[in-house]
Amino acid sequence: MGKYFDMLMEDVRMREGLHACMNCGVCTGVCPAAEFYNYDPRQIVSIVQTRDDDAIEALLKSDTIWYCGECMSCRPRCPRGNTPGYVIQALRTLSQKLGFFVESEKGRQQLALKRIIGENILRTGYCLVPRLIKPELHPEQGTVWQWIYDNDREVYGQFSPVYMRHGAGALRRIDEESLDEIRRIFDVSGGSEMFETIEKHSDRKAREMGYEEGADQQYMMDVFCNNSNEHY
Amino acid sequence: MTFYAPFCLPFILGAALMFLIVAWKWGKWLWLLPHEDKMRILRGLPTRRTVAAIGEVVSESLLHRRIFRVNPLLGYMHMSLAFGWFLLILTGWIETVAHIGFRYVPLQGHVFFKYFATGLEHKPVFDFLMDLFLLFVLSGVALAWGKRFYSRAMGMHRTTKHVLGDRIALSALWFIFPARLLAESTTCALYGGGSFLTGSLGGWMAEHIGVMPLMTLESVAWWFYSSCLGLFFVALPFSRYMHIFTEIPLIFLRRYGVRSSEKESSYDRFQVEACSRCGICIDPCQLQSVLGINDVQSVYFLRDRRYGHLRLQVADNCLMCGRCVERCPVNIDLNTLRLNSRDRMRNVPDERRYGYFKGLDRSSGEGKVGYFAGCMTLLTPRTLTAMSTIFEAAGEEVWWADREGGVCCGRPLKLAGETDSARKMMKYNADLFRKHGITTLVTSCPICLKVFREDYDLPGVEVLHHSEYILRLIRAGRLTPERGTTRFTYHDPCELGRGSGIYDEPRAVIEAVGQLLEPASTRENALCCGSSVANTAISDGQQVQIARAVAGELEATGADVIVTACPLCKKAIGRGTKGEVRDLAEIVAGALK
Amino acid sequence: MKKRIIVIGGGVAGMQTALRLAEQGVEPVIVEKEPELGGKLRGWHVLFPSFTPAEEVLTALRRRVNESGIEVLTSAEVVGLEPRSVRLADGRELHGDSVVVATGFTLFDASIKEEYGYGIYDNVLTSADLERMFNEGRVARADGTAPRRIAFLHCVGSRDEKVCQQHCSKVCCITGVKQAMEMKKLFPEADVFNFYMDIRMFGPGYEEMYREAQQKYNIHFVRGRISEAAPTIDGRVQIKAEDTLTGRPLRMSVDMLVLLIGMRANDDNARLAEGAGLNRASSGFMAPRDLFLGNVCSNVGGIFYAGAVTAPKSIGETLNEATAAADAAAKYAEA
Amino acid sequence: MAAIHFGYTISKPRAIDLDRNNLRKSDEILREMPELQTCIGCGACTAICTAGNLTSFNFRKVHTLVRRGEYQGAYEEMNKCMLCGKCRLVCPRGINTRGVVMLIKRKLGDF
Amino acid sequence: MMKRRSWQEYQKEIADDRYYYARSCIRQNFFPGSEKAFIDILQNDLGKELLDDPKHSSCTGIGYHSDIVPLETIMTVVARQFSLMNEAGYENFVTSCITSFGIYCEVLSTWNEFPETEEKTRENLLKATGREFRKPASLAHTSDVMFHFRDQIAARAKHRLVNAVTGEPLKVVEHIGCHYAKIFPKSGIGGSEFPYVLAGMIESWGGEVVDYPERRHCCGFGFRNYLVQANRGYSIANSHKKLESMAPYKPDFIVANCPGCAMFLDKWQYTIAEMEGTTYGQNGHGIPVLTYEEMAGLVLGYDPWALGLQMHQVDVEPLLDKMGIEYDPAAKYLGRNGKYIGKPASAVVNCCPTDTIYDIRE
């Protein structure tokens, strides 16, 4: 009893985010995710608070913990000073550490996030760059974005003298020395380990699900695009 | 002799219409019977059942034996009217034959023989008999009038509130025999004859009234008599008096094994129209006596159903305790009719419903004896513990079918009218029982018991209520409870007593552990605890009111402990008393060394 | 020579304490910072659960104080106290044989709960505002129209860490039920919703009243604290909450949002406590010596407590406690 | 429209919107059974529920949703009930829960 | 005018000069003109000193809130930024991104609350880079800085947020990024319920702030909820909800202090229009969405195309017309040095048929 709870409590966000919930529902009342998913942050906190291992394990393996948008709208309202959003972050971190995230559709998407955002950080030093926002994967970016994407040097060139080049300014290329520092930070502080964990468990799950090549591009695109529509 | 006079016209028309309609109704209902029922009738016809049916028709339709059991005076009233009239008709027919031999006489000739027979020689024997029977009937009419004003004399606290059509028919009926007396008396006054009744009255009239007024009076009286008959006959098929004729085929059909079921059938029409609306069912109804609800009793239910304006609220508001069934002089299967009305109004077949039963089994243990506690027993853990003690003491290996929660037996749903869905539960449980290979199925809940016995298909499995099972263990020496000095009183659960006919076993078990005191209403007359699952209409407060009344009667015995054998009754009565209420199993387990 | 006891506060608790002292043959003096006696009961309309007019209770107490010839100092603010003396803001010093502190509580300022927009949005009011409206006989929306949908929010300024009010104010639940019923009587066609976390019906007849509100008045009780209120284009108030019993967010617009404000410890409790060496609870209310055998005594001999100065209390409880405090103070003074 | 394939659609709000919901049926139900309004949400019915222990059926939730004008799916949910009546025995407010189940099914059969 | 006085209770120290500037991934991607305008306004219009250090990186906040970057990692990245600032001799950290702002606040607060995490971070940073760091003297979002100088800007205004024809104040919907004040209400001007950072600018520059039911609601970015295509239904639905709620107030434009919010409120209008045919602005087009830098730039008389307003999907021309700003419609979609580089296809949400304007140059 309380094994997972203790593991969660190692995360400072849990210590900050969970005191004693009285189930008032203020968090759910303003939660954007509760508005559009079958999701109730109050219940998540309530379940975690039970310290019941079975219940928490089920949570770690469920889609439920992956709905939150981490907007933190819940934080300023809680009359008990809890932050359900922090609890979610701790749950997600643990779910990935234990490899439970691959057991849910939304959890499996972590691979796509790691490959898109995570790898881009190590490659460029930015979370995103214009070349990453491919219009075919981002139709919602609209016709103007298509125009910008097609003419990036011309458009960005008007606002930054160093677009994709070294120097100071928007969208500059970050120097290799700085990038090395970032990469070493990832190695030292557990970032790289997290990436590997995500890859490892995704690969296992992909094979389980019948992807013969493991977590290949096909698997990644599937988790990126597919929606079972069972979340509402 | 022509045997016709203009005044006969109302009678002839009324009678013709009546016979046509009755024939049409019966014909239709018989025609619409399910094939198996038709076969039952055909197979039954040439057997002794027919003879028995005839006997029952005489004893019930004419003599009203069952009403005598309710109250002798009430029985006499019904008998005088039915049997008296029958004798008048029969003797009248013999009289006709005696006068003119076996030759065709139209119906009115028999009925108004006195009028047409003025030119014939008097036969004082028949005059006497006819007057005697007329007096017999008139005494019944007088009692019926009296009952209107003082029903208690006949053991009835409340009588039926009648609809307008019934009132017309009733009035016509009340006037038929006084009218006949008047008509025959005037004829006697003019032409002589008659015996102590019509003769004497006729003599008196001849003395005091002139011939001319008397002739006018005679004409008027016969017209009036004929009109009363005609009116009554026309009203009969549409009023409660349809029962006079309908009870007869009902008795035959019943003797042939035709029964009502959870689905409506045309046989129900015989039952529904066989109700005389005597109102005997009103008094035993606790919804009436305790709660003052007076528009849902069987008589009203059947009336509303017959005329097609039955509302769900009326169909729902019944405890189905069966107290009225016990009293019904026509033996109508009231609970089943109530049930199939609910079925018609509520049952919605749904293939997908209860899909979640699939692959479900929360039972534990193994054994030849399966114990199905029942949902309500799961809410009375003392009973559960007691049963566990008893099983252990008897060294029984028990398969607990629902200790961890199982699927409901299906009876509550069935009683609510969702019969098709209830079948799914029954099938689920039956499959489960079969899968575990038990040979005896014990339950602590009479509700479950009844459905197991009646609706489950469990070949090779003996279904026992725990009272029966415990008694067996005691008799077999496997349980040796110590007999103490505690005085117990026993509340018969409806589903166990009236429902399943188990009255003696629980009593024997109680006798084995202490002294048994019987409450005022007991066995077939036992009261209902008020929390019956069959009723979804009354409120919690009303349930408690009934429970208080029941508990009051049980406490009046002076017993130390109230015992019952149904978890629901136990819960219900417990709310009505401050005294101790125990399940049978508890007192047995408590008495084990 | 008669003993003299100083009663700080001229509300229900203070008046009752003084009356009881006078009855015991002690000479009380009431020190009230407002220009008149009555405290928070002034401006209240009717009292739960009997719908007794507050004015009735107040008038009776004031009349009796008047008849007993009790000395009353009004517009006199206490800035410091000791077991035998009290210092006033104007520099005067009163002496006696013991002191009863009956300074009551402060109503929570609803504008601190910014998310409800009190003081910003029209038609967001507090329970105290509503009582005033009842008294004035004019209950209406800001534009003068009758409300068709009213929401009450329980626990505003109670049980809320965000505003440093961890405690339960006890009486707001029943006040919410009472006001909801009053609103329903005034506006039978209106839909009334009470948003609560727990309904704490602690007193005699309260639960019955709650049930009556549900069944007879068809007042809807929604278990969930309102998350935020926002204005709508037609001058109404949109509220968001979770209907926790269904686990789904709930939103609706209402014509009136009534915040059932709680009781807060007086700000000057801290200063008074520090000066006299009195203990305070973490809620800021004064801490009695102990909660069972000495709940009208302070930790300092000669200083006693009556009423809501130690914790939120109902009028009835306050009156009882005032009697007990007076007896304890008198006994101390006589000894 | 819809010439562009976005790969997703605008999610539908799940919130109970009392401005949009039509409470007519709910009012009818409460008029027929005012005692339902006295529910204090203790959840005893749901805890004891036979069907609720086997499925996600939550009696308290369903009748509360119905009272809020959320009728969609209420009939199907209530159909999970076996009508065994345990809830009625445990309800501290003495609500005729079996009656509620049947009433809701009767009123909302067409939702 | 809103009766929101409570903002005055939430004040924070904002440095007057010498800022260490941290760029935003999203802002430089979608609103590079805004970052340029911010630097220009501070340096040229207000004469302040600001360092745009080429060595700084992303805070990795999007990764953190997508839960792929651990807390320890992002703390160390943040520590490196501080170290760079120390190295450059600055102590006032300003960040262009709201997510970053939230991250910096959270990291500082966590170090404060749980000192062992700060120790661990120092250890990690030293091990990875050999660097050490001091925490900044002040931390602000760039919108705080703009708010700080709102009166100076008002004094130099070439245009005001009023309808040039009617003289009526423009109705402005302000949208505050969730992580600006919801995580730490005291870190934002005006707190989390009535943030005043944008409202203050709007009021100073003559506009009127619109309060509407869903004002505080999230734009719907939701990190993983936008970044993964399968989840975007959530993202668009939240913006949809906000737009539906604000539309009845007929706002003249939306302004946001968060680059993501500005981008989403702009782009989702396009998508909603394409999906459902619904547009929220007047005359059947979208509601223009500005960043606060763009708003300030327009007030100070910057050329709309130099601010990068052509990079918005929803056309801003109706707003420019209302404000009486002169602009060259034909220059809108030109490349560097007036080079013709084609033009975006027109969409449902757009009001200005692009065809008529550009074909001249073709």
Tab-separated table of N, CA and C in Angstrom, chain B residues 312 316 346 348 350 353-354 356-357 360 362 375-376 378-379 406-408 412-413 416 418 425 533-540 543 568 571, chain D residues 32-33 35 48 50-55 75 78-91 93-96 98-99 102 105-106:
chain	number	residue	atom	x	y	z
B	312	LEU	N	-50.845	3.126	-15.191
B	312	LEU	CA	-49.681	2.454	-14.609
B	312	LEU	C	-49.643	2.663	-13.094
B	316	ASP	N	-49.250	-0.382	-10.694
B	316	ASP	CA	-48.028	-0.448	-9.889
B	316	ASP	C	-48.304	-0.500	-8.397
B	346	ARG	N	-45.059	-2.060	-19.490
B	346	ARG	CA	-43.679	-1.675	-19.239
B	346	ARG	C	-42.631	-2.508	-19.974
B	348	VAL	N	-40.133	-3.900	-22.288
B	348	VAL	CA	-39.512	-3.519	-23.564
B	348	VAL	C	-38.396	-4.516	-23.829
B	350	ASP	N	-35.180	-6.034	-24.991
B	350	ASP	CA	-33.945	-5.387	-25.409
B	350	ASP	C	-32.846	-6.446	-25.386
B	353	ARG	N	-29.588	-5.629	-23.482
B	353	ARG	CA	-29.623	-5.311	-22.052
B	353	ARG	C	-28.903	-6.381	-21.236
B	354	TYR	N	-28.242	-5.946	-20.219
B	354	TYR	CA	-27.493	-6.827	-19.315
B	354	TYR	C	-26.395	-7.610	-20.033
B	356	TYR	N	-23.581	-7.083	-19.742
B	356	TYR	CA	-22.441	-7.166	-18.828
B	356	TYR	C	-22.425	-8.435	-17.989
B	357	PHE	N	-23.486	-9.241	-18.066
B	357	PHE	CA	-23.484	-10.495	-17.308
B	357	PHE	C	-22.467	-11.484	-17.863
B	360	LEU	N	-19.410	-13.450	-16.091
B	360	LEU	CA	-19.326	-12.963	-14.727
B	360	LEU	C	-19.525	-14.120	-13.752
B	362	ARG	N	-18.795	-14.443	-9.529
B	362	ARG	CA	-18.107	-13.998	-8.315
B	362	ARG	C	-18.304	-14.985	-7.181
B	375	CYS	N	-30.061	-10.740	-2.732
B	375	CYS	CA	-29.594	-9.361	-2.544
B	375	CYS	C	-29.928	-8.845	-1.158
B	376	MET	N	-31.152	-9.083	-0.732
B	376	MET	CA	-31.599	-8.522	0.537
B	376	MET	C	-30.867	-9.174	1.705
B	378	LEU	N	-27.887	-10.095	1.632
B	378	LEU	CA	-26.564	-9.469	1.701
B	378	LEU	C	-26.616	-8.184	2.528
B	379	LEU	N	-27.806	-7.630	2.658
B	379	LEU	CA	-27.970	-6.433	3.486
B	379	LEU	C	-28.328	-6.784	4.929
B	406	GLY	N	-23.817	-11.030	-6.543
B	406	GLY	CA	-24.134	-11.764	-7.761
B	406	GLY	C	-25.174	-11.004	-8.536
B	407	VAL	N	-25.758	-11.712	-9.455
B	407	VAL	CA	-26.815	-11.105	-10.240
B	407	VAL	C	-28.129	-11.399	-9.526
B	408	CYS	N	-28.976	-10.424	-9.480
B	408	CYS	CA	-30.281	-10.547	-8.822
B	408	CYS	C	-31.059	-11.706	-9.438
B	412	PRO	N	-37.688	-9.260	-8.740
B	412	PRO	CA	-38.124	-7.863	-8.618
B	412	PRO	C	-38.410	-7.235	-9.983
B	413	LEU	N	-37.554	-7.534	-10.935
B	413	LEU	CA	-37.743	-6.954	-12.259
B	413	LEU	C	-38.992	-7.533	-12.907
B	416	ALA	N	-42.006	-6.015	-11.612
B	416	ALA	CA	-42.215	-4.663	-12.123
B	416	ALA	C	-42.760	-4.695	-13.543
B	418	GLU	N	-41.032	-5.987	-16.238
B	418	GLU	CA	-40.038	-6.117	-17.302
B	418	GLU	C	-39.655	-7.584	-17.430
B	425	MET	N	-31.709	-12.486	-16.329
B	425	MET	CA	-31.111	-12.765	-15.032
B	425	MET	C	-31.342	-14.218	-14.668
B	533	VAL	N	-41.226	-5.913	-2.713
B	533	VAL	CA	-40.559	-5.410	-3.915
B	533	VAL	C	-41.544	-5.219	-5.059
B	534	ALA	N	-42.747	-5.775	-4.892
B	534	ALA	CA	-43.718	-5.656	-5.978
B	534	ALA	C	-44.307	-4.258	-6.063
B	535	ASN	N	-44.144	-3.506	-5.000
B	535	ASN	CA	-44.753	-2.176	-5.009
B	535	ASN	C	-43.690	-1.104	-5.183
B	536	THR	N	-43.828	-0.315	-6.236
B	536	THR	CA	-42.868	0.769	-6.455
B	536	THR	C	-43.557	2.112	-6.333
B	537	ALA	N	-44.794	2.080	-5.836
B	537	ALA	CA	-45.549	3.331	-5.830
B	537	ALA	C	-45.569	4.006	-4.466
B	538	ILE	N	-45.612	3.229	-3.392
B	538	ILE	CA	-45.758	3.889	-2.098
B	538	ILE	C	-44.422	4.412	-1.600
B	539	SER	N	-44.518	5.396	-0.728
B	539	SER	CA	-43.306	6.064	-0.248
B	539	SER	C	-42.724	5.314	0.946
B	540	ASP	N	-41.558	5.784	1.307
B	540	ASP	CA	-40.874	5.208	2.453
B	540	ASP	C	-41.727	5.350	3.724
B	543	GLN	N	-44.431	2.861	3.782
B	543	GLN	CA	-43.926	1.529	4.114
B	543	GLN	C	-43.779	1.376	5.621
B	568	LEU	N	-36.176	-9.128	3.761
B	568	LEU	CA	-36.877	-7.872	3.525
B	568	LEU	C	-37.898	-7.624	4.627
B	571	LYS	N	-36.055	-6.491	7.716
B	571	LYS	CA	-35.695	-5.073	7.647
B	571	LYS	C	-36.924	-4.205	7.868
D	32	GLU	N	-43.557	14.484	-10.308
D	32	GLU	CA	-44.128	13.183	-9.978
D	32	GLU	C	-43.484	12.593	-8.734
D	33	MET	N	-42.221	12.922	-8.510
D	33	MET	CA	-41.540	12.350	-7.364
D	33	MET	C	-40.679	13.404	-6.679
D	35	GLU	N	-39.682	13.759	-3.828
D	35	GLU	CA	-38.700	13.278	-2.864
D	35	GLU	C	-37.323	13.081	-3.492
D	48	ILE	N	-23.988	0.381	-2.711
D	48	ILE	CA	-24.604	-0.923	-2.468
D	48	ILE	C	-25.043	-1.572	-3.779
D	50	THR	N	-25.948	-3.453	-6.933
D	50	THR	CA	-25.476	-4.691	-7.550
D	50	THR	C	-24.923	-4.412	-8.944
D	51	ALA	N	-25.693	-3.693	-9.726
D	51	ALA	CA	-25.245	-3.400	-11.090
D	51	ALA	C	-24.014	-2.493	-11.056
D	52	GLY	N	-24.008	-1.577	-10.105
D	52	GLY	CA	-22.900	-0.638	-10.013
D	52	GLY	C	-21.593	-1.307	-9.644
D	53	ASN	N	-21.711	-2.460	-8.953
D	53	ASN	CA	-20.498	-3.180	-8.599
D	53	ASN	C	-19.971	-4.013	-9.760
D	54	LEU	N	-20.802	-4.154	-10.769
D	54	LEU	CA	-20.388	-4.957	-11.929
D	54	LEU	C	-20.069	-4.084	-13.134
D	55	THR	N	-20.613	-2.873	-13.144
D	55	THR	CA	-20.411	-1.996	-14.297
D	55	THR	C	-20.127	-0.588	-13.794
D	75	TYR	N	-31.547	6.590	-20.111
D	75	TYR	CA	-32.376	5.381	-20.221
D	75	TYR	C	-31.486	4.137	-20.286
D	78	MET	N	-29.947	3.473	-16.894
D	78	MET	CA	-30.919	2.936	-15.946
D	78	MET	C	-31.266	1.490	-16.283
D	79	ASN	N	-31.108	1.149	-17.534
D	79	ASN	CA	-31.389	-0.228	-17.940
D	79	ASN	C	-30.376	-1.216	-17.374
D	80	LYS	N	-29.274	-0.702	-16.860
D	80	LYS	CA	-28.313	-1.615	-16.240
D	80	LYS	C	-28.802	-2.062	-14.871
D	81	CYS	N	-29.705	-1.283	-14.297
D	81	CYS	CA	-30.255	-1.578	-12.969
D	81	CYS	C	-31.041	-2.880	-13.022
D	82	MET	N	-30.903	-3.671	-11.945
D	82	MET	CA	-31.637	-4.938	-11.890
D	82	MET	C	-32.899	-4.799	-11.040
D	83	LEU	N	-33.108	-3.606	-10.522
D	83	LEU	CA	-34.308	-3.318	-9.737
D	83	LEU	C	-34.397	-4.155	-8.463
D	84	CYS	N	-33.251	-4.603	-7.952
D	84	CYS	CA	-33.278	-5.490	-6.789
D	84	CYS	C	-33.723	-4.744	-5.536
D	85	GLY	N	-33.530	-3.410	-5.507
D	85	GLY	CA	-34.110	-2.622	-4.430
D	85	GLY	C	-33.233	-2.429	-3.208
D	86	LYS	N	-31.981	-2.855	-3.284
D	86	LYS	CA	-31.116	-2.651	-2.113
D	86	LYS	C	-30.944	-1.166	-1.817
D	87	CYS	N	-30.847	-0.386	-2.880
D	87	CYS	CA	-30.635	1.050	-2.712
D	87	CYS	C	-31.756	1.678	-1.909
D	88	ARG	N	-32.948	1.164	-2.120
D	88	ARG	CA	-34.081	1.738	-1.411
D	88	ARG	C	-33.946	1.485	0.087
D	89	LEU	N	-33.392	0.342	0.411
D	89	LEU	CA	-33.254	0.024	1.829
D	89	LEU	C	-32.184	0.877	2.508
D	90	VAL	N	-31.191	1.305	1.750
D	90	VAL	CA	-30.104	2.036	2.401
D	90	VAL	C	-30.248	3.556	2.308
D	91	CYS	N	-31.179	4.039	1.515
D	91	CYS	CA	-31.280	5.492	1.320
D	91	CYS	C	-31.668	6.195	2.620
D	93	ARG	N	-32.588	9.142	3.059
D	93	ARG	CA	-33.708	10.056	2.893
D	93	ARG	C	-34.965	9.308	2.461
D	94	GLY	N	-34.890	7.984	2.470
D	94	GLY	CA	-36.078	7.184	2.165
D	94	GLY	C	-36.643	7.429	0.777
D	95	ILE	N	-35.772	7.694	-0.168
D	95	ILE	CA	-36.269	7.931	-1.527
D	95	ILE	C	-36.643	6.606	-2.175
D	96	ASN	N	-37.762	6.617	-2.848
D	96	ASN	CA	-38.241	5.426	-3.534
D	96	ASN	C	-37.408	5.235	-4.800
D	98	ARG	N	-36.401	2.666	-6.515
D	98	ARG	CA	-36.867	1.802	-7.595
D	98	ARG	C	-37.903	2.554	-8.417
D	99	GLY	N	-38.710	3.316	-7.717
D	99	GLY	CA	-39.681	4.144	-8.423
D	99	GLY	C	-38.978	5.158	-9.319
D	102	MET	N	-37.752	3.530	-12.519
D	102	MET	CA	-38.812	3.273	-13.489
D	102	MET	C	-39.399	4.560	-14.040
D	105	LYS	N	-37.001	5.920	-16.610
D	105	LYS	CA	-37.084	5.138	-17.838
D	105	LYS	C	-38.374	5.455	-18.597
D	106	ARG	N	-39.420	5.638	-17.842
D	106	ARG	CA	-40.703	5.927	-18.504
D	106	ARG	C	-40.650	7.288	-19.188
